[in-house]
Structure formats: structure tokens, C-alpha cells
Amino acid sequence: MNRIFARWSFLAACLLAMVVVSGCSSSTAPESADNKEESTTGKVSATEELPPKSPEASFDPPVFEADAEKLLASRLPIERTEQGWIRLFDGHTLFGWAIGGKANFRVEDETIVADQGENCLLTTSTLWSDYELELQFQCDEETNSGVFVRTTLDPQDVKTDCYEVNIAPESNPFPTGGVVQRDKGETFDTDPEKWHTMNVLCDGATLRVTIDGTVTCELDDATQPTAGYIGLQHRTGRVAFKNIQLRPLGLTNLLADGLEGWTVREGMEGEYRINDEGQLVVDGGKQQLESNAVYGDFVMLAEYKMDDPKSNSGLFFRAIPGDEMMGYECQVSNELIDGNPLQPADCGAGGIFRRQDARVVAGEPERWNSILLVAEGNHFATWVNGLQVTDVVDTRDADENPRRGLRLEPGSIIVQGHDKTTLATYRQIAVTKAAAEGGE
């Protein structure tokens, strides 16, 4: 079922971590409010909150500074992103996160840290259902914190609103590695001098927690809830998190059988073909390849390669079936203005055309790149080579045509041939099975 993303209505309680992307305007300016504050400095500009030195800690929404070099260094290798892995935390900003209360969540030395304030969550802005989550955490001996999965923004009952993987002393009824009010699990002793690796698998009714290679808890009845945000909790004591990565499960490659399940639009000059490696080649001019199935809320993973920096393609979604490219467009373009990755020439790889430019162009010519797109109600988010580049809420009035307004109805996926300079190769366009079973 399509859902309207409710982050904006939650702002009274949710202090958003603001990241002002500078130098990202293009010839097609975004129409949404997401990119209103822009300059030409070529940096993600802001003032980074310093670690608190006293009880007088600030609980104002933190803002950050990170240049293109730092952001691009946080990309993941293609060998990992081709499996769907992304970074939920880029190591420098809280882009894609929301603070749900007055706690001093901040970024220090490429980690998320909190040690003062009220009991609350730092949550992703994106909903997830079935996935593998991996992160590292460090905590004091008496810290009480947790990693919330499939959670609401402000959970009131841990038995129904979320699953809380606890980080707590052995004296706690649910010590580190247990799932609060569900299963105490096996005791795991944390060391305040060490970083521990936590892996949480959410796969249908299965929820499994592993810390430093040891399974601490496993549920086989994780059926309520089945989807939600990911939250990092501050309750008491100091806690730090880093290397927060996620891999969605249940992706099916729509190119596995070549062009079966796709329709090439007649009367257009471009060409689609499957090469000897089983990859889709888009060549020769304007054209569209449209999926026969329709998709509403879904996760999509695409891998593309374009040798020419000026080559241009796109992945349309929720398109009006049978019409000519009338859908939302996830841009596939590596072109820069004046060589600046913070200045996309045409929205940038992963940008949602006319909704929000990519905050940094993370795709490159002459190599394989990945795009992960999540469409959930009126909220869209994209990652390029593992780095989140957009976080969009479409607040327009409803309209059948996404070019004019908000479309929640399922629609087709279209692979675009943009013009005569287009020469793009796709070796994977995979979607979640739930979407493939009806797109609702």
C-alpha cells in the first residue's frame, strides 16, 4: 500500500539535521524546497557542532560541512554495491537522518555520537522492510542505548511499534544483543575500549542479531511490524556508531531474461539490444524501453556504465503505462560543470529530475556505477555507489502525471535513451519481489 511520507508533519518533535548543498544548481532547477539554500562555494556548507564539554550541551539541529572529496571517499566499491549495499551514514553529515528529540546527536571523527539529552531516536528518513543491517558501535559500561529496526518515528510500545536491539549492561533485563520485550538472548559483554560489529537480519518473520560473529538472539515471529525506519537511541551514557551499512533483500533482476517483459516504443530512433554478456545497451537517440509490469512502492538497484561524460540516460518510475516518458525520472548522468562534483550539469546521477538535484555527482565515466532507488509513498531516496545523494518529499497536489503533480499509483519503469549522444549499458535493473508481485 502506498503511504504519504509524514516526516514534515512530525517536525514539531523531529529536529532535522540540515545539510545545505552548495553549488548544485543546474539548468533545470529543482522545484521542491529541498534545495532552496544554494551558493557557489563548491562545498556542503554549514557550521559543524562541536562536542559538548559541559552540561550546557546544545540541542539545536546540527548542521555540517563536508567537501566533495570527503563525500566521494565514502563511496563503496562496486563489488559491494552490486549486491545492494549502501551507507546509511556518510561519515560527515546526517543527511538522510532525523533527530526525534532533544539529545545531542552529532558527528565526530566519522562517527555518530550522543551522550546527553532526553531518551529519543535518530532515525533514517527512509522506510525499510527486509534487509541486512551492519554497523559498528562503542559504548560505556553503563550505557543504555539500542538499535531500533522496523520502527515508527516515535515508538510508544516496543512490543508493537518496533524491534529494539538493546545495548545495555548485563544487569539489564535485556542486555546487549537481546530484543527488548521479545527475547533476552545470549549475554554479550561489551568492552568500552573496543568497537563491536552488529549485524541485524530482518527477513520476513525472521529477525537475527549477531555481534562480533556470535548470534545473540533470533526471532521467528517478527511479523509486527513488518516495515519501518532504522533508529539509533540515546537513553543514558555515551554511545557511538559508525560504518552503518544496509543491503535490501528480495531483489529480482528484470534483465535476467533479456528484453522479455519489456516493450520498445515504436516510431523512435534509438535502439535497445542485449550484448554478448547479457547486458542491456541503449544507443542511438531518443527512445524508451518500458516494463510491462507496474510498480508503486519498491526498491530498485541498477548498475550502469557510460564512457562519455556527456552521455545521458534515465530511469523513469511510476510512469503512465503506454505514454511517452510521463513519470518520475531518476537521472543517469555523470556530467559536471567545470569539473566540480557538487555542480551537476543535468541533475546528476541519482537526482530526481525537477524535484531535487543530486547533492554530489557520485557516478563516474568509464566504470560501472550503481544506483539504489527507494520509492515509498511521496518520499524518494537514492544512493549512487553507496552514497546517498537525494532525499525527496513530493508535496505537490495529486495528479495522474508525475510531471505535473504527486503520483502514488503504480506505474511502469522506463529505461530512457535521451539523445544521439546516449550510449549506456545496464547490467542489472533489479526490484524488490513485493513490487514485482503487483506494485502496491
mmCIF file with all atom_site columns, N, CA, C and O in Angstrom, residues 17 19 48 64 66 70-71 73-76 86-97 105-113 122 124 128 133-136 195 230 232 240-246 359 383 386-388:
data_model
loop_
_atom_site.group_PDB
_atom_site.id
_atom_site.type_symbol
_atom_site.label_atom_id
_atom_site.label_alt_id
_atom_site.label_comp_id
_atom_site.label_asym_id
_atom_site.label_entity_id
_atom_site.label_seq_id
_atom_site.pdbx_PDB_ins_code
_atom_site.Cartn_x
_atom_site.Cartn_y
_atom_site.Cartn_z
_atom_site.occupancy
_atom_site.B_iso_or_equiv
_atom_site.pdbx_formal_charge
_atom_site.auth_seq_id
_atom_site.auth_comp_id
_atom_site.auth_asym_id
_atom_site.auth_atom_id
_atom_site.pdbx_PDB_model_num
ATOM 1   N N  . ALA A 1 17  ? 18.429 17.128 10.881 1.00 0.00 ? 17  ALA A N  1
ATOM 2   C CA . ALA A 1 17  ? 19.825 17.509 10.662 1.00 0.00 ? 17  ALA A CA 1
ATOM 3   C C  . ALA A 1 17  ? 19.925 18.133 9.282  1.00 0.00 ? 17  ALA A C  1
ATOM 4   O O  . ALA A 1 17  ? 19.655 17.492 8.297  1.00 0.00 ? 17  ALA A O  1
ATOM 5   N N  . VAL A 1 19  ? 21.580 19.766 5.977  1.00 0.00 ? 19  VAL A N  1
ATOM 6   C CA . VAL A 1 19  ? 22.777 19.794 5.155  1.00 0.00 ? 19  VAL A CA 1
ATOM 7   C C  . VAL A 1 19  ? 22.494 20.715 3.984  1.00 0.00 ? 19  VAL A C  1
ATOM 8   O O  . VAL A 1 19  ? 21.599 20.468 3.207  1.00 0.00 ? 19  VAL A O  1
ATOM 9   N N  . GLU A 1 48  ? 29.670 23.015 11.817 1.00 0.00 ? 48  GLU A N  1
ATOM 10  C CA . GLU A 1 48  ? 29.578 21.727 12.481 1.00 0.00 ? 48  GLU A CA 1
ATOM 11  C C  . GLU A 1 48  ? 29.569 21.915 13.991 1.00 0.00 ? 48  GLU A C  1
ATOM 12  O O  . GLU A 1 48  ? 30.381 22.632 14.547 1.00 0.00 ? 48  GLU A O  1
ATOM 13  N N  . PHE A 1 64  ? 26.355 20.794 9.099  1.00 0.00 ? 64  PHE A N  1
ATOM 14  C CA . PHE A 1 64  ? 27.668 20.213 8.875  1.00 0.00 ? 64  PHE A CA 1
ATOM 15  C C  . PHE A 1 64  ? 28.362 20.831 7.671  1.00 0.00 ? 64  PHE A C  1
ATOM 16  O O  . PHE A 1 64  ? 27.742 21.464 6.835  1.00 0.00 ? 64  PHE A O  1
ATOM 17  N N  . ALA A 1 66  ? 31.102 19.470 4.634  1.00 0.00 ? 66  ALA A N  1
ATOM 18  C CA . ALA A 1 66  ? 31.873 18.368 4.042  1.00 0.00 ? 66  ALA A CA 1
ATOM 19  C C  . ALA A 1 66  ? 32.079 18.685 2.572  1.00 0.00 ? 66  ALA A C  1
ATOM 20  O O  . ALA A 1 66  ? 31.118 18.980 1.863  1.00 0.00 ? 66  ALA A O  1
ATOM 21  N N  . LYS A 1 70  ? 35.602 14.539 0.559  1.00 0.00 ? 70  LYS A N  1
ATOM 22  C CA . LYS A 1 70  ? 35.231 13.718 1.714  1.00 0.00 ? 70  LYS A CA 1
ATOM 23  C C  . LYS A 1 70  ? 34.021 12.840 1.404  1.00 0.00 ? 70  LYS A C  1
ATOM 24  O O  . LYS A 1 70  ? 33.987 11.654 1.741  1.00 0.00 ? 70  LYS A O  1
ATOM 25  N N  . LEU A 1 71  ? 33.019 13.437 0.772  1.00 0.00 ? 71  LEU A N  1
ATOM 26  C CA . LEU A 1 71  ? 31.819 12.671 0.466  1.00 0.00 ? 71  LEU A CA 1
ATOM 27  C C  . LEU A 1 71  ? 32.119 11.533 -0.502 1.00 0.00 ? 71  LEU A C  1
ATOM 28  O O  . LEU A 1 71  ? 31.692 10.392 -0.288 1.00 0.00 ? 71  LEU A O  1
ATOM 29  N N  . ALA A 1 73  ? 34.858 10.025 -1.009 1.00 0.00 ? 73  ALA A N  1
ATOM 30  C CA . ALA A 1 73  ? 35.705 8.998  -0.387 1.00 0.00 ? 73  ALA A CA 1
ATOM 31  C C  . ALA A 1 73  ? 34.884 7.977  0.392  1.00 0.00 ? 73  ALA A C  1
ATOM 32  O O  . ALA A 1 73  ? 35.385 6.885  0.689  1.00 0.00 ? 73  ALA A O  1
ATOM 33  N N  . SER A 1 74  ? 33.635 8.325  0.717  1.00 0.00 ? 74  SER A N  1
ATOM 34  C CA . SER A 1 74  ? 32.795 7.401  1.477  1.00 0.00 ? 74  SER A CA 1
ATOM 35  C C  . SER A 1 74  ? 31.998 6.455  0.579  1.00 0.00 ? 74  SER A C  1
ATOM 36  O O  . SER A 1 74  ? 31.223 5.644  1.079  1.00 0.00 ? 74  SER A O  1
ATOM 37  N N  . ARG A 1 75  ? 32.177 6.558  -0.735 1.00 0.00 ? 75  ARG A N  1
ATOM 38  C CA . ARG A 1 75  ? 31.515 5.599  -1.621 1.00 0.00 ? 75  ARG A CA 1
ATOM 39  C C  . ARG A 1 75  ? 32.028 4.184  -1.345 1.00 0.00 ? 75  ARG A C  1
ATOM 40  O O  . ARG A 1 75  ? 33.136 3.991  -0.843 1.00 0.00 ? 75  ARG A O  1
ATOM 41  N N  . LEU A 1 76  ? 31.215 3.217  -1.699 1.00 0.00 ? 76  LEU A N  1
ATOM 42  C CA . LEU A 1 76  ? 31.589 1.816  -1.533 1.00 0.00 ? 76  LEU A CA 1
ATOM 43  C C  . LEU A 1 76  ? 32.082 1.244  -2.859 1.00 0.00 ? 76  LEU A C  1
ATOM 44  O O  . LEU A 1 76  ? 31.688 1.713  -3.933 1.00 0.00 ? 76  LEU A O  1
ATOM 45  N N  . ILE A 1 86  ? 24.584 -0.168 0.741  1.00 0.00 ? 86  ILE A N  1
ATOM 46  C CA . ILE A 1 86  ? 24.668 1.293  0.755  1.00 0.00 ? 86  ILE A CA 1
ATOM 47  C C  . ILE A 1 86  ? 25.124 1.751  2.136  1.00 0.00 ? 86  ILE A C  1
ATOM 48  O O  . ILE A 1 86  ? 25.035 0.998  3.111  1.00 0.00 ? 86  ILE A O  1
ATOM 49  N N  . ARG A 1 87  ? 25.590 2.986  2.210  1.00 0.00 ? 87  ARG A N  1
ATOM 50  C CA . ARG A 1 87  ? 25.879 3.612  3.503  1.00 0.00 ? 87  ARG A CA 1
ATOM 51  C C  . ARG A 1 87  ? 24.660 4.420  3.943  1.00 0.00 ? 87  ARG A C  1
ATOM 52  O O  . ARG A 1 87  ? 24.195 5.292  3.210  1.00 0.00 ? 87  ARG A O  1
ATOM 53  N N  . LEU A 1 88  ? 24.168 4.147  5.145  1.00 0.00 ? 88  LEU A N  1
ATOM 54  C CA . LEU A 1 88  ? 23.121 4.995  5.704  1.00 0.00 ? 88  LEU A CA 1
ATOM 55  C C  . LEU A 1 88  ? 23.709 6.263  6.313  1.00 0.00 ? 88  LEU A C  1
ATOM 56  O O  . LEU A 1 88  ? 23.020 7.273  6.431  1.00 0.00 ? 88  LEU A O  1
ATOM 57  N N  . PHE A 1 89  ? 24.971 6.214  6.693  1.00 0.00 ? 89  PHE A N  1
ATOM 58  C CA . PHE A 1 89  ? 25.682 7.348  7.283  1.00 0.00 ? 89  PHE A CA 1
ATOM 59  C C  . PHE A 1 89  ? 26.941 7.583  6.473  1.00 0.00 ? 89  PHE A C  1
ATOM 60  O O  . PHE A 1 89  ? 27.768 6.677  6.317  1.00 0.00 ? 89  PHE A O  1
ATOM 61  N N  . ASP A 1 90  ? 27.078 8.810  5.927  1.00 0.00 ? 90  ASP A N  1
ATOM 62  C CA . ASP A 1 90  ? 28.197 9.073  5.023  1.00 0.00 ? 90  ASP A CA 1
ATOM 63  C C  . ASP A 1 90  ? 29.503 9.392  5.743  1.00 0.00 ? 90  ASP A C  1
ATOM 64  O O  . ASP A 1 90  ? 30.534 9.610  5.108  1.00 0.00 ? 90  ASP A O  1
ATOM 65  N N  . GLY A 1 91  ? 29.474 9.449  7.088  1.00 0.00 ? 91  GLY A N  1
ATOM 66  C CA . GLY A 1 91  ? 30.685 9.707  7.852  1.00 0.00 ? 91  GLY A CA 1
ATOM 67  C C  . GLY A 1 91  ? 30.952 11.166 8.146  1.00 0.00 ? 91  GLY A C  1
ATOM 68  O O  . GLY A 1 91  ? 31.844 11.484 8.940  1.00 0.00 ? 91  GLY A O  1
ATOM 69  N N  . HIS A 1 92  ? 30.161 12.078 7.520  1.00 0.00 ? 92  HIS A N  1
ATOM 70  C CA . HIS A 1 92  ? 30.450 13.507 7.671  1.00 0.00 ? 92  HIS A CA 1
ATOM 71  C C  . HIS A 1 92  ? 29.214 14.345 7.982  1.00 0.00 ? 92  HIS A C  1
ATOM 72  O O  . HIS A 1 92  ? 29.341 15.424 8.573  1.00 0.00 ? 92  HIS A O  1
ATOM 73  N N  . THR A 1 93  ? 28.040 13.902 7.559  1.00 0.00 ? 93  THR A N  1
ATOM 74  C CA . THR A 1 93  ? 26.807 14.653 7.773  1.00 0.00 ? 93  THR A CA 1
ATOM 75  C C  . THR A 1 93  ? 25.722 13.699 8.261  1.00 0.00 ? 93  THR A C  1
ATOM 76  O O  . THR A 1 93  ? 25.900 12.480 8.249  1.00 0.00 ? 93  THR A O  1
ATOM 77  N N  . LEU A 1 94  ? 24.591 14.266 8.646  1.00 0.00 ? 94  LEU A N  1
ATOM 78  C CA . LEU A 1 94  ? 23.424 13.457 8.986  1.00 0.00 ? 94  LEU A CA 1
ATOM 79  C C  . LEU A 1 94  ? 22.363 13.564 7.894  1.00 0.00 ? 94  LEU A C  1
ATOM 80  O O  . LEU A 1 94  ? 21.163 13.506 8.157  1.00 0.00 ? 94  LEU A O  1
ATOM 81  N N  . PHE A 1 95  ? 22.812 13.691 6.655  1.00 0.00 ? 95  PHE A N  1
ATOM 82  C CA . PHE A 1 95  ? 21.907 13.688 5.512  1.00 0.00 ? 95  PHE A CA 1
ATOM 83  C C  . PHE A 1 95  ? 21.172 12.349 5.479  1.00 0.00 ? 95  PHE A C  1
ATOM 84  O O  . PHE A 1 95  ? 21.784 11.286 5.535  1.00 0.00 ? 95  PHE A O  1
ATOM 85  N N  . GLY A 1 96  ? 19.838 12.406 5.394  1.00 0.00 ? 96  GLY A N  1
ATOM 86  C CA . GLY A 1 96  ? 19.047 11.186 5.394  1.00 0.00 ? 96  GLY A CA 1
ATOM 87  C C  . GLY A 1 96  ? 18.631 10.713 6.769  1.00 0.00 ? 96  GLY A C  1
ATOM 88  O O  . GLY A 1 96  ? 18.077 9.618  6.905  1.00 0.00 ? 96  GLY A O  1
ATOM 89  N N  . TRP A 1 97  ? 18.864 11.540 7.807  1.00 0.00 ? 97  TRP A N  1
ATOM 90  C CA . TRP A 1 97  ? 18.500 11.194 9.176  1.00 0.00 ? 97  TRP A CA 1
ATOM 91  C C  . TRP A 1 97  ? 17.658 12.312 9.786  1.00 0.00 ? 97  TRP A C  1
ATOM 92  O O  . TRP A 1 97  ? 17.737 13.464 9.358  1.00 0.00 ? 97  TRP A O  1
ATOM 93  N N  . PHE A 1 105 ? 22.892 14.352 19.471 1.00 0.00 ? 105 PHE A N  1
ATOM 94  C CA . PHE A 1 105 ? 23.476 13.581 18.374 1.00 0.00 ? 105 PHE A CA 1
ATOM 95  C C  . PHE A 1 105 ? 24.340 14.498 17.529 1.00 0.00 ? 105 PHE A C  1
ATOM 96  O O  . PHE A 1 105 ? 23.929 15.604 17.168 1.00 0.00 ? 105 PHE A O  1
ATOM 97  N N  . ARG A 1 106 ? 25.536 14.025 17.185 1.00 0.00 ? 106 ARG A N  1
ATOM 98  C CA . ARG A 1 106 ? 26.480 14.837 16.428 1.00 0.00 ? 106 ARG A CA 1
ATOM 99  C C  . ARG A 1 106 ? 27.447 13.910 15.698 1.00 0.00 ? 106 ARG A C  1
ATOM 100 O O  . ARG A 1 106 ? 27.440 12.695 15.913 1.00 0.00 ? 106 ARG A O  1
ATOM 101 N N  . VAL A 1 107 ? 28.275 14.489 14.837 1.00 0.00 ? 107 VAL A N  1
ATOM 102 C CA . VAL A 1 107 ? 29.281 13.729 14.097 1.00 0.00 ? 107 VAL A CA 1
ATOM 103 C C  . VAL A 1 107 ? 30.660 14.103 14.604 1.00 0.00 ? 107 VAL A C  1
ATOM 104 O O  . VAL A 1 107 ? 31.016 15.285 14.627 1.00 0.00 ? 107 VAL A O  1
ATOM 105 N N  . GLU A 1 108 ? 31.423 13.102 15.048 1.00 0.00 ? 108 GLU A N  1
ATOM 106 C CA . GLU A 1 108 ? 32.806 13.292 15.484 1.00 0.00 ? 108 GLU A CA 1
ATOM 107 C C  . GLU A 1 108 ? 33.670 12.212 14.868 1.00 0.00 ? 108 GLU A C  1
ATOM 108 O O  . GLU A 1 108 ? 33.389 11.019 15.033 1.00 0.00 ? 108 GLU A O  1
ATOM 109 N N  . ASP A 1 109 ? 34.709 12.614 14.151 1.00 0.00 ? 109 ASP A N  1
ATOM 110 C CA . ASP A 1 109 ? 35.678 11.657 13.602 1.00 0.00 ? 109 ASP A CA 1
ATOM 111 C C  . ASP A 1 109 ? 34.980 10.528 12.854 1.00 0.00 ? 109 ASP A C  1
ATOM 112 O O  . ASP A 1 109 ? 35.263 9.336  13.059 1.00 0.00 ? 109 ASP A O  1
ATOM 113 N N  . GLU A 1 110 ? 34.035 10.899 11.978 1.00 0.00 ? 110 GLU A N  1
ATOM 114 C CA . GLU A 1 110 ? 33.317 9.960  11.123 1.00 0.00 ? 110 GLU A CA 1
ATOM 115 C C  . GLU A 1 110 ? 32.473 8.963  11.915 1.00 0.00 ? 110 GLU A C  1
ATOM 116 O O  . GLU A 1 110 ? 32.230 7.846  11.462 1.00 0.00 ? 110 GLU A O  1
ATOM 117 N N  . THR A 1 111 ? 32.028 9.388  13.090 1.00 0.00 ? 111 THR A N  1
ATOM 118 C CA . THR A 1 111 ? 31.117 8.564  13.890 1.00 0.00 ? 111 THR A CA 1
ATOM 119 C C  . THR A 1 111 ? 29.940 9.428  14.340 1.00 0.00 ? 111 THR A C  1
ATOM 120 O O  . THR A 1 111 ? 30.039 10.651 14.434 1.00 0.00 ? 111 THR A O  1
ATOM 121 N N  . ILE A 1 112 ? 28.804 8.774  14.615 1.00 0.00 ? 112 ILE A N  1
ATOM 122 C CA . ILE A 1 112 ? 27.657 9.433  15.234 1.00 0.00 ? 112 ILE A CA 1
ATOM 123 C C  . ILE A 1 112 ? 27.758 9.203  16.729 1.00 0.00 ? 112 ILE A C  1
ATOM 124 O O  . ILE A 1 112 ? 27.887 8.063  17.186 1.00 0.00 ? 112 ILE A O  1
ATOM 125 N N  . VAL A 1 113 ? 27.711 10.291 17.499 1.00 0.00 ? 113 VAL A N  1
ATOM 126 C CA . VAL A 1 113 ? 27.905 10.225 18.945 1.00 0.00 ? 113 VAL A CA 1
ATOM 127 C C  . VAL A 1 113 ? 26.746 10.930 19.644 1.00 0.00 ? 113 VAL A C  1
ATOM 128 O O  . VAL A 1 113 ? 26.252 11.953 19.165 1.00 0.00 ? 113 VAL A O  1
ATOM 129 N N  . LEU A 1 122 ? 17.530 8.864  16.770 1.00 0.00 ? 122 LEU A N  1
ATOM 130 C CA . LEU A 1 122 ? 17.966 9.415  15.499 1.00 0.00 ? 122 LEU A CA 1
ATOM 131 C C  . LEU A 1 122 ? 17.538 8.385  14.457 1.00 0.00 ? 122 LEU A C  1
ATOM 132 O O  . LEU A 1 122 ? 18.011 7.251  14.485 1.00 0.00 ? 122 LEU A O  1
ATOM 133 N N  . THR A 1 124 ? 16.441 7.053  10.360 1.00 0.00 ? 124 THR A N  1
ATOM 134 C CA . THR A 1 124 ? 16.548 7.258  8.922  1.00 0.00 ? 124 THR A CA 1
ATOM 135 C C  . THR A 1 124 ? 15.282 7.935  8.422  1.00 0.00 ? 124 THR A C  1
ATOM 136 O O  . THR A 1 124 ? 14.215 7.814  9.020  1.00 0.00 ? 124 THR A O  1
ATOM 137 N N  . TRP A 1 128 ? 12.296 0.884  5.630  1.00 0.00 ? 128 TRP A N  1
ATOM 138 C CA . TRP A 1 128 ? 12.859 -0.361 5.112  1.00 0.00 ? 128 TRP A CA 1
ATOM 139 C C  . TRP A 1 128 ? 12.047 -1.542 5.651  1.00 0.00 ? 128 TRP A C  1
ATOM 140 O O  . TRP A 1 128 ? 11.501 -1.462 6.741  1.00 0.00 ? 128 TRP A O  1
ATOM 141 N N  . LEU A 1 133 ? 21.346 -5.287 8.023  1.00 0.00 ? 133 LEU A N  1
ATOM 142 C CA . LEU A 1 133 ? 21.938 -4.060 8.554  1.00 0.00 ? 133 LEU A CA 1
ATOM 143 C C  . LEU A 1 133 ? 23.235 -4.421 9.259  1.00 0.00 ? 133 LEU A C  1
ATOM 144 O O  . LEU A 1 133 ? 23.284 -5.367 10.033 1.00 0.00 ? 133 LEU A O  1
ATOM 145 N N  . GLU A 1 134 ? 24.275 -3.647 8.961  1.00 0.00 ? 134 GLU A N  1
ATOM 146 C CA . GLU A 1 134 ? 25.563 -3.887 9.621  1.00 0.00 ? 134 GLU A CA 1
ATOM 147 C C  . GLU A 1 134 ? 26.114 -2.541 10.096 1.00 0.00 ? 134 GLU A C  1
ATOM 148 O O  . GLU A 1 134 ? 26.093 -1.554 9.355  1.00 0.00 ? 134 GLU A O  1
ATOM 149 N N  . LEU A 1 135 ? 26.601 -2.513 11.328 1.00 0.00 ? 135 LEU A N  1
ATOM 150 C CA . LEU A 1 135 ? 27.177 -1.286 11.876 1.00 0.00 ? 135 LEU A CA 1
ATOM 151 C C  . LEU A 1 135 ? 28.179 -1.638 12.964 1.00 0.00 ? 135 LEU A C  1
ATOM 152 O O  . LEU A 1 135 ? 28.236 -2.773 13.437 1.00 0.00 ? 135 LEU A O  1
ATOM 153 N N  . GLN A 1 136 ? 28.959 -0.650 13.345 1.00 0.00 ? 136 GLN A N  1
ATOM 154 C CA . GLN A 1 136 ? 29.861 -0.791 14.487 1.00 0.00 ? 136 GLN A CA 1
ATOM 155 C C  . GLN A 1 136 ? 29.410 0.172  15.579 1.00 0.00 ? 136 GLN A C  1
ATOM 156 O O  . GLN A 1 136 ? 28.954 1.282  15.290 1.00 0.00 ? 136 GLN A O  1
ATOM 157 N N  . TRP A 1 195 ? 35.477 -1.317 19.473 1.00 0.00 ? 195 TRP A N  1
ATOM 158 C CA . TRP A 1 195 ? 34.333 -1.218 18.587 1.00 0.00 ? 195 TRP A CA 1
ATOM 159 C C  . TRP A 1 195 ? 33.801 -2.628 18.342 1.00 0.00 ? 195 TRP A C  1
ATOM 160 O O  . TRP A 1 195 ? 34.567 -3.548 18.064 1.00 0.00 ? 195 TRP A O  1
ATOM 161 N N  . ILE A 1 230 ? 14.909 2.897  10.652 1.00 0.00 ? 230 ILE A N  1
ATOM 162 C CA . ILE A 1 230 ? 16.006 2.401  11.491 1.00 0.00 ? 230 ILE A CA 1
ATOM 163 C C  . ILE A 1 230 ? 16.371 3.530  12.433 1.00 0.00 ? 230 ILE A C  1
ATOM 164 O O  . ILE A 1 230 ? 16.541 4.683  12.008 1.00 0.00 ? 230 ILE A O  1
ATOM 165 N N  . LEU A 1 232 ? 18.656 4.950  15.958 1.00 0.00 ? 232 LEU A N  1
ATOM 166 C CA . LEU A 1 232 ? 19.743 4.838  16.922 1.00 0.00 ? 232 LEU A CA 1
ATOM 167 C C  . LEU A 1 232 ? 19.318 5.590  18.168 1.00 0.00 ? 232 LEU A C  1
ATOM 168 O O  . LEU A 1 232 ? 18.937 6.755  18.094 1.00 0.00 ? 232 LEU A O  1
ATOM 169 N N  . ALA A 1 240 ? 28.363 5.503  20.502 1.00 0.00 ? 240 ALA A N  1
ATOM 170 C CA . ALA A 1 240 ? 28.869 5.955  19.211 1.00 0.00 ? 240 ALA A CA 1
ATOM 171 C C  . ALA A 1 240 ? 28.624 4.869  18.176 1.00 0.00 ? 240 ALA A C  1
ATOM 172 O O  . ALA A 1 240 ? 28.680 3.667  18.483 1.00 0.00 ? 240 ALA A O  1
ATOM 173 N N  . PHE A 1 241 ? 28.344 5.296  16.941 1.00 0.00 ? 241 PHE A N  1
ATOM 174 C CA . PHE A 1 241 ? 28.070 4.375  15.840 1.00 0.00 ? 241 PHE A CA 1
ATOM 175 C C  . PHE A 1 241 ? 28.868 4.808  14.617 1.00 0.00 ? 241 PHE A C  1
ATOM 176 O O  . PHE A 1 241 ? 29.074 6.001  14.381 1.00 0.00 ? 241 PHE A O  1
ATOM 177 N N  . LYS A 1 242 ? 29.306 3.852  13.817 1.00 0.00 ? 242 LYS A N  1
ATOM 178 C CA . LYS A 1 242 ? 29.977 4.171  12.565 1.00 0.00 ? 242 LYS A CA 1
ATOM 179 C C  . LYS A 1 242 ? 29.799 3.017  11.577 1.00 0.00 ? 242 LYS A C  1
ATOM 180 O O  . LYS A 1 242 ? 29.293 1.944  11.942 1.00 0.00 ? 242 LYS A O  1
ATOM 181 N N  . ASN A 1 243 ? 30.212 3.261  10.324 1.00 0.00 ? 243 ASN A N  1
ATOM 182 C CA . ASN A 1 243 ? 30.140 2.249  9.268  1.00 0.00 ? 243 ASN A CA 1
ATOM 183 C C  . ASN A 1 243 ? 28.761 1.594  9.218  1.00 0.00 ? 243 ASN A C  1
ATOM 184 O O  . ASN A 1 243 ? 28.617 0.370  9.226  1.00 0.00 ? 243 ASN A O  1
ATOM 185 N N  . ILE A 1 244 ? 27.720 2.435  9.147  1.00 0.00 ? 244 ILE A N  1
ATOM 186 C CA . ILE A 1 244 ? 26.344 1.945  9.142  1.00 0.00 ? 244 ILE A CA 1
ATOM 187 C C  . ILE A 1 244 ? 25.950 1.650  7.695  1.00 0.00 ? 244 ILE A C  1
ATOM 188 O O  . ILE A 1 244 ? 25.797 2.564  6.880  1.00 0.00 ? 244 ILE A O  1
ATOM 189 N N  . GLN A 1 245 ? 25.798 0.378  7.377  1.00 0.00 ? 245 GLN A N  1
ATOM 190 C CA . GLN A 1 245 ? 25.506 -0.041 6.011  1.00 0.00 ? 245 GLN A CA 1
ATOM 191 C C  . GLN A 1 245 ? 24.287 -0.957 5.987  1.00 0.00 ? 245 GLN A C  1
ATOM 192 O O  . GLN A 1 245 ? 23.985 -1.642 6.967  1.00 0.00 ? 245 GLN A O  1
ATOM 193 N N  . LEU A 1 246 ? 23.610 -0.969 4.840  1.00 0.00 ? 246 LEU A N  1
ATOM 194 C CA . LEU A 1 246 ? 22.389 -1.763 4.687  1.00 0.00 ? 246 LEU A CA 1
ATOM 195 C C  . LEU A 1 246 ? 22.345 -2.376 3.301  1.00 0.00 ? 246 LEU A C  1
ATOM 196 O O  . LEU A 1 246 ? 22.786 -1.778 2.323  1.00 0.00 ? 246 LEU A O  1
ATOM 197 N N  . ARG A 1 359 ? 23.064 15.830 -4.540 1.00 0.00 ? 359 ARG A N  1
ATOM 198 C CA . ARG A 1 359 ? 23.883 16.779 -3.768 1.00 0.00 ? 359 ARG A CA 1
ATOM 199 C C  . ARG A 1 359 ? 25.356 16.686 -4.169 1.00 0.00 ? 359 ARG A C  1
ATOM 200 O O  . ARG A 1 359 ? 26.132 17.617 -3.931 1.00 0.00 ? 359 ARG A O  1
ATOM 201 N N  . TRP A 1 383 ? 20.798 6.404  -3.707 1.00 0.00 ? 383 TRP A N  1
ATOM 202 C CA . TRP A 1 383 ? 22.208 6.228  -3.370 1.00 0.00 ? 383 TRP A CA 1
ATOM 203 C C  . TRP A 1 383 ? 22.958 5.903  -4.647 1.00 0.00 ? 383 TRP A C  1
ATOM 204 O O  . TRP A 1 383 ? 22.512 5.060  -5.442 1.00 0.00 ? 383 TRP A O  1
ATOM 205 N N  . GLY A 1 386 ? 26.716 3.659  -3.310 1.00 0.00 ? 386 GLY A N  1
ATOM 206 C CA . GLY A 1 386 ? 26.621 3.501  -1.862 1.00 0.00 ? 386 GLY A CA 1
ATOM 207 C C  . GLY A 1 386 ? 26.442 4.786  -1.089 1.00 0.00 ? 386 GLY A C  1
ATOM 208 O O  . GLY A 1 386 ? 26.188 4.747  0.117  1.00 0.00 ? 386 GLY A O  1
ATOM 209 N N  . LEU A 1 387 ? 26.540 5.958  -1.750 1.00 0.00 ? 387 LEU A N  1
ATOM 210 C CA . LEU A 1 387 ? 26.439 7.256  -1.083 1.00 0.00 ? 387 LEU A CA 1
ATOM 211 C C  . LEU A 1 387 ? 25.077 7.870  -1.356 1.00 0.00 ? 387 LEU A C  1
ATOM 212 O O  . LEU A 1 387 ? 24.671 8.000  -2.520 1.00 0.00 ? 387 LEU A O  1
ATOM 213 N N  . GLN A 1 388 ? 24.362 8.282  -0.302 1.00 0.00 ? 388 GLN A N  1
ATOM 214 C CA . GLN A 1 388 ? 23.052 8.898  -0.511 1.00 0.00 ? 388 GLN A CA 1
ATOM 215 C C  . GLN A 1 388 ? 23.216 10.271 -1.133 1.00 0.00 ? 388 GLN A C  1
ATOM 216 O O  . GLN A 1 388 ? 23.968 11.114 -0.650 1.00 0.00 ? 388 GLN A O  1
#
